[in-house]
PDB file of C-alpha atoms in Angstrom:
ATOM      1  CA  MET A   1      98.335  39.399 107.027  1.00 49.00           C
ATOM      2  CA  HIS A   2     100.167  37.538 104.232  1.00 48.00           C
ATOM      3  CA  SER A   3      99.863  33.960 102.314  1.00 54.00           C
ATOM      4  CA  GLU A   4     102.966  31.586 102.826  1.00 57.00           C
ATOM      5  CA  ILE A   5     104.161  32.465  99.399  1.00 60.00           C
ATOM      6  CA  ALA A   6     104.277  36.173 100.217  1.00 66.00           C
ATOM      7  CA  ALA A   7     106.540  35.566 102.986  1.00 72.00           C
ATOM      8  CA  GLY A   8     109.637  35.923 101.681  1.00 76.00           C
ATOM      9  CA  GLY A   9     108.882  39.284 100.029  1.00 78.00           C
ATOM     10  CA  ILE A  10     108.028  40.542 103.337  1.00 83.00           C
ATOM     11  CA  TYR A  11     110.427  39.295 105.683  1.00 85.00           C
ATOM     12  CA  GLY A  12     112.889  40.836 102.762  1.00 85.00           C
ATOM     13  CA  LEU A  13     111.531  44.438 102.846  1.00 84.00           C
ATOM     14  CA  LEU A  14     111.183  44.737 106.906  1.00 86.00           C
ATOM     15  CA  SER A  15     115.030  43.530 107.146  1.00 88.00           C
ATOM     16  CA  ARG A  16     115.359  46.272 104.492  1.00 86.00           C
ATOM     17  CA  ARG A  17     113.693  49.386 106.480  1.00 86.00           C
ATOM     18  CA  ARG A  18     115.241  47.814 109.801  1.00 86.00           C
ATOM     19  CA  GLY A  19     112.313  46.217 110.898  1.00 89.00           C
ATOM     20  CA  HIS A  20     112.031  43.126 113.654  1.00 89.00           C
ATOM     21  CA  VAL A  21     109.359  41.007 113.311  1.00 90.00           C
ATOM     22  CA  PHE A  22     108.360  40.070 117.088  1.00 93.00           C
ATOM     23  CA  GLU A  23     104.962  37.554 116.466  1.00 92.00           C
ATOM     24  CA  GLU A  24     104.026  35.708 113.659  1.00 89.00           C
ATOM     25  CA  SER A  25     100.793  33.282 113.356  1.00 89.00           C
ATOM     26  CA  GLN A  26      98.798  31.346 111.399  1.00 87.00           C
ATOM     27  CA  ILE A  27      94.996  31.969 111.159  1.00 87.00           C
ATOM     28  CA  ALA A  28      93.406  28.385 111.882  1.00 91.00           C
ATOM     29  CA  GLY A  29      92.253  26.255 108.386  1.00 90.00           C
ATOM     30  CA  THR A  30      93.558  28.513 106.403  1.00 84.00           C
ATOM     31  CA  THR A  31      96.952  29.151 104.601  1.00 80.00           C
ATOM     32  CA  ILE A  32      97.137  33.023 106.163  1.00 82.00           C
ATOM     33  CA  PHE A  33      99.416  33.876 108.501  1.00 84.00           C
ATOM     34  CA  VAL A  34      99.328  37.329 110.275  1.00 87.00           C
ATOM     35  CA  VAL A  35     102.946  38.652 111.260  1.00 88.00           C
ATOM     36  CA  LYS A  36     103.356  42.124 113.649  1.00 92.00           C
ATOM     37  CA  ALA A  37     106.910  44.025 113.244  1.00 92.00           C
ATOM     38  CA  TYR A  38     108.516  46.774 114.883  1.00 92.00           C
ATOM     39  CA  LEU A  39     109.470  49.975 112.152  1.00 88.00           C
ATOM     40  CA  PRO A  40     111.220  52.865 112.945  1.00 84.00           C
ATOM     41  CA  VAL A  41     109.361  55.138 112.779  1.00 78.00           C
ATOM     42  CA  ASN A  42     110.475  57.588 109.698  1.00 70.00           C
ATOM     43  CA  GLU A  43     110.293  53.690 108.096  1.00 65.00           C
ATOM     44  CA  PRO A  44     106.804  53.360 107.568  1.00 59.00           C
ATOM     45  CA  PHE A  45     106.347  55.719 104.579  1.00 69.00           C
ATOM     46  CA  ASP A  46     105.622  54.279 101.506  1.00 77.00           C
ATOM     47  CA  PHE A  47     105.939  50.969 103.045  1.00 79.00           C
ATOM     48  CA  THR A  48     102.756  49.888 101.823  1.00 76.00           C
ATOM     49  CA  ALA A  49     103.636  50.653  98.501  1.00 78.00           C
ATOM     50  CA  ASP A  50     106.966  48.916  98.378  1.00 80.00           C
ATOM     51  CA  LEU A  51     105.271  45.526 100.166  1.00 78.00           C
ATOM     52  CA  ARG A  52     102.950  45.230  96.769  1.00 75.00           C
ATOM     53  CA  PRO A  53     105.650  44.631  93.994  1.00 76.00           C
ATOM     54  CA  ASN A  54     107.419  42.765  96.527  1.00 70.00           C
ATOM     55  CA  ILE A  55     104.825  40.239  96.812  1.00 72.00           C
ATOM     56  CA  GLY A  56     102.563  40.574  94.013  1.00 72.00           C
ATOM     57  CA  GLY A  57      99.582  42.066  95.791  1.00 72.00           C
ATOM     58  CA  GLN A  58      99.447  38.990  97.931  1.00 76.00           C
ATOM     59  CA  ALA A  59      99.299  40.461 101.575  1.00 77.00           C
ATOM     60  CA  LEU A  60      97.671  43.406 103.929  1.00 79.00           C
ATOM     61  CA  SER A  61      99.386  45.981 105.976  1.00 81.00           C
ATOM     62  CA  GLN A  62      98.514  47.994 108.569  1.00 83.00           C
ATOM     63  CA  CYS A  63     100.972  50.697 110.028  1.00 82.00           C
ATOM     64  CA  VAL A  64      99.706  51.755 114.085  1.00 85.00           C
ATOM     65  CA  PHE A  65     102.270  53.414 116.471  1.00 86.00           C
ATOM     66  CA  ASP A  66     103.737  51.134 119.757  1.00 90.00           C
ATOM     67  CA  HIS A  67     106.172  52.574 121.328  1.00 89.00           C
ATOM     68  CA  TRP A  68     108.721  55.410 121.296  1.00 88.00           C
ATOM     69  CA  GLN A  69     112.943  54.326 121.080  1.00 87.00           C
ATOM     70  CA  VAL A  70     116.245  56.231 121.910  1.00 88.00           C
ATOM     71  CA  LEU A  71     118.563  55.660 118.917  1.00 86.00           C
ATOM     72  CA  PRO A  72     121.935  55.289 120.029  1.00 89.00           C
ATOM     73  CA  GLY A  73     124.771  57.942 119.067  1.00 92.00           C
ATOM     74  CA  ASP A  74     124.627  61.529 118.936  1.00 92.00           C
ATOM     75  CA  PRO A  75     122.597  63.153 116.376  1.00 90.00           C
ATOM     76  CA  LEU A  76     125.759  65.550 116.426  1.00 88.00           C
ATOM     77  CA  ASP A  77     127.955  63.229 115.303  1.00 92.00           C
ATOM     78  CA  ALA A  78     128.207  63.716 111.663  1.00 91.00           C
ATOM     79  CA  GLY A  79     127.514  60.052 109.969  1.00 91.00           C
ATOM     80  CA  THR A  80     126.006  58.438 112.922  1.00 93.00           C
ATOM     81  CA  LYS A  81     121.872  57.433 112.539  1.00 88.00           C
ATOM     82  CA  PRO A  82     120.687  59.893 114.555  1.00 90.00           C
ATOM     83  CA  ASN A  83     122.390  62.466 112.795  1.00 92.00           C
ATOM     84  CA  ARG A  84     120.974  61.415 109.557  1.00 90.00           C
ATOM     85  CA  ALA A  85     117.196  60.962 111.328  1.00 88.00           C
ATOM     86  CA  VAL A  86     117.961  64.865 112.230  1.00 90.00           C
ATOM     87  CA  ILE A  87     119.210  65.895 108.810  1.00 92.00           C
ATOM     88  CA  GLU A  88     116.213  63.685 107.037  1.00 89.00           C
ATOM     89  CA  THR A  89     113.846  65.664 109.407  1.00 89.00           C
ATOM     90  CA  ARG A  90     115.006  68.825 108.785  1.00 92.00           C
ATOM     91  CA  LYS A  91     115.754  69.023 104.867  1.00 93.00           C
ATOM     92  CA  ARG A  92     111.553  67.478 104.964  1.00 90.00           C
ATOM     93  CA  LYS A  93     110.553  70.729 106.866  1.00 93.00           C
ATOM     94  CA  GLY A  94     112.516  72.335 104.448  1.00 94.00           C
ATOM     95  CA  LEU A  95     115.035  73.724 107.936  1.00 92.00           C
ATOM     96  CA  LYS A  96     119.033  74.218 106.550  1.00 90.00           C
ATOM     97  CA  GLU A  97     120.626  71.127 106.901  1.00 88.00           C
ATOM     98  CA  SER A  98     123.246  71.977 110.097  1.00 86.00           C
ATOM     99  CA  VAL A  99     122.364  72.122 112.922  1.00 83.00           C
ATOM    100  CA  SER A 100     122.647  75.269 115.088  1.00 80.00           C
ATOM    101  CA  THR A 101     125.044  75.324 118.099  1.00 78.00           C
ATOM    102  CA  LEU A 102     124.500  76.464 121.590  1.00 77.00           C
ATOM    103  CA  ASP A 103     126.115  79.826 121.264  1.00 76.00           C
ATOM    104  CA  ASN A 104     123.920  80.713 118.597  1.00 75.00           C
ATOM    105  CA  TYR A 105     121.026  80.999 121.550  1.00 72.00           C
ATOM    106  CA  LEU A 106     123.190  81.910 124.698  1.00 73.00           C
ATOM    107  CA  ASP A 107     123.686  85.461 123.181  1.00 74.00           C
ATOM    108  CA  LYS A 108     119.854  86.012 122.303  1.00 73.00           C
ATOM    109  CA  LEU A 109     118.894  84.446 125.687  1.00 71.00           C
ATOM    110  CA  VAL A 110     121.418  86.740 127.575  1.00 75.00           C
ATOM    111  CA  ASP A 111     120.792  89.724 125.740  1.00 75.00           C
ATOM    112  CA  GLN A 112     116.529  88.927 126.867  1.00 76.00           C
ATOM    113  CA  LEU A 113     117.801  88.496 130.316  1.00 78.00           C
ATOM    114  CA  GLU A 114     119.614  91.583 130.637  1.00 76.00           C
ATOM    115  CA  THR A 115     116.495  93.716 129.021  1.00 77.00           C
ATOM    116  CA  ARG A 116     114.420  92.029 131.628  1.00 74.00           C
ATOM    117  CA  GLN A 117     116.522  93.265 134.231  1.00 69.00           C
ATOM    118  CA  THR A 118     117.251  96.134 133.497  1.00 68.00           C
ATOM    119  CA  LYS A 119     112.735  97.069 132.739  1.00 67.00           C
ATOM    120  CA  SER A 120     112.317  95.318 136.129  1.00 66.00           C
ATOM    121  CA  ILE A 121     114.728  97.565 138.204  1.00 66.00           C
ATOM    122  CA  PHE A 122     113.776 101.118 135.928  1.00 63.00           C
ATOM    123  CA  PRO A 123     110.557 100.457 135.180  1.00 63.00           C
ATOM    124  CA  SER A 124     108.768 103.116 132.451  1.00 63.00           C
ATOM    125  CA  VAL A 125     106.843 105.910 133.705  1.00 50.00           C
TER     126      VAL A 125
END
């Protein structure tokens, strides 16, 4: 919810965070507007903190999860939005930025399968 005066700051912040307004309505008899917008899931962090200085405390925000949407592009291609999302997530979780290739895991899987097959052929007595 926001007053008519705060609209520019709200729309500017939503735009900078790749948001998309899908509904705006005015509460009858007031100068208060309700704006509904979609924000990418990694953008709402600190949204309220960024909103205050942009609109001088004339708006309230509430974030609610609505839906999933696939990011276009390959997360393994450097510089794509999915790649940046993967890198940011891995950093936040304390993992290496680079994503391991499938070859990293295949040897381990093959070894485990061979071990299981050997155990089933020659069960321990």
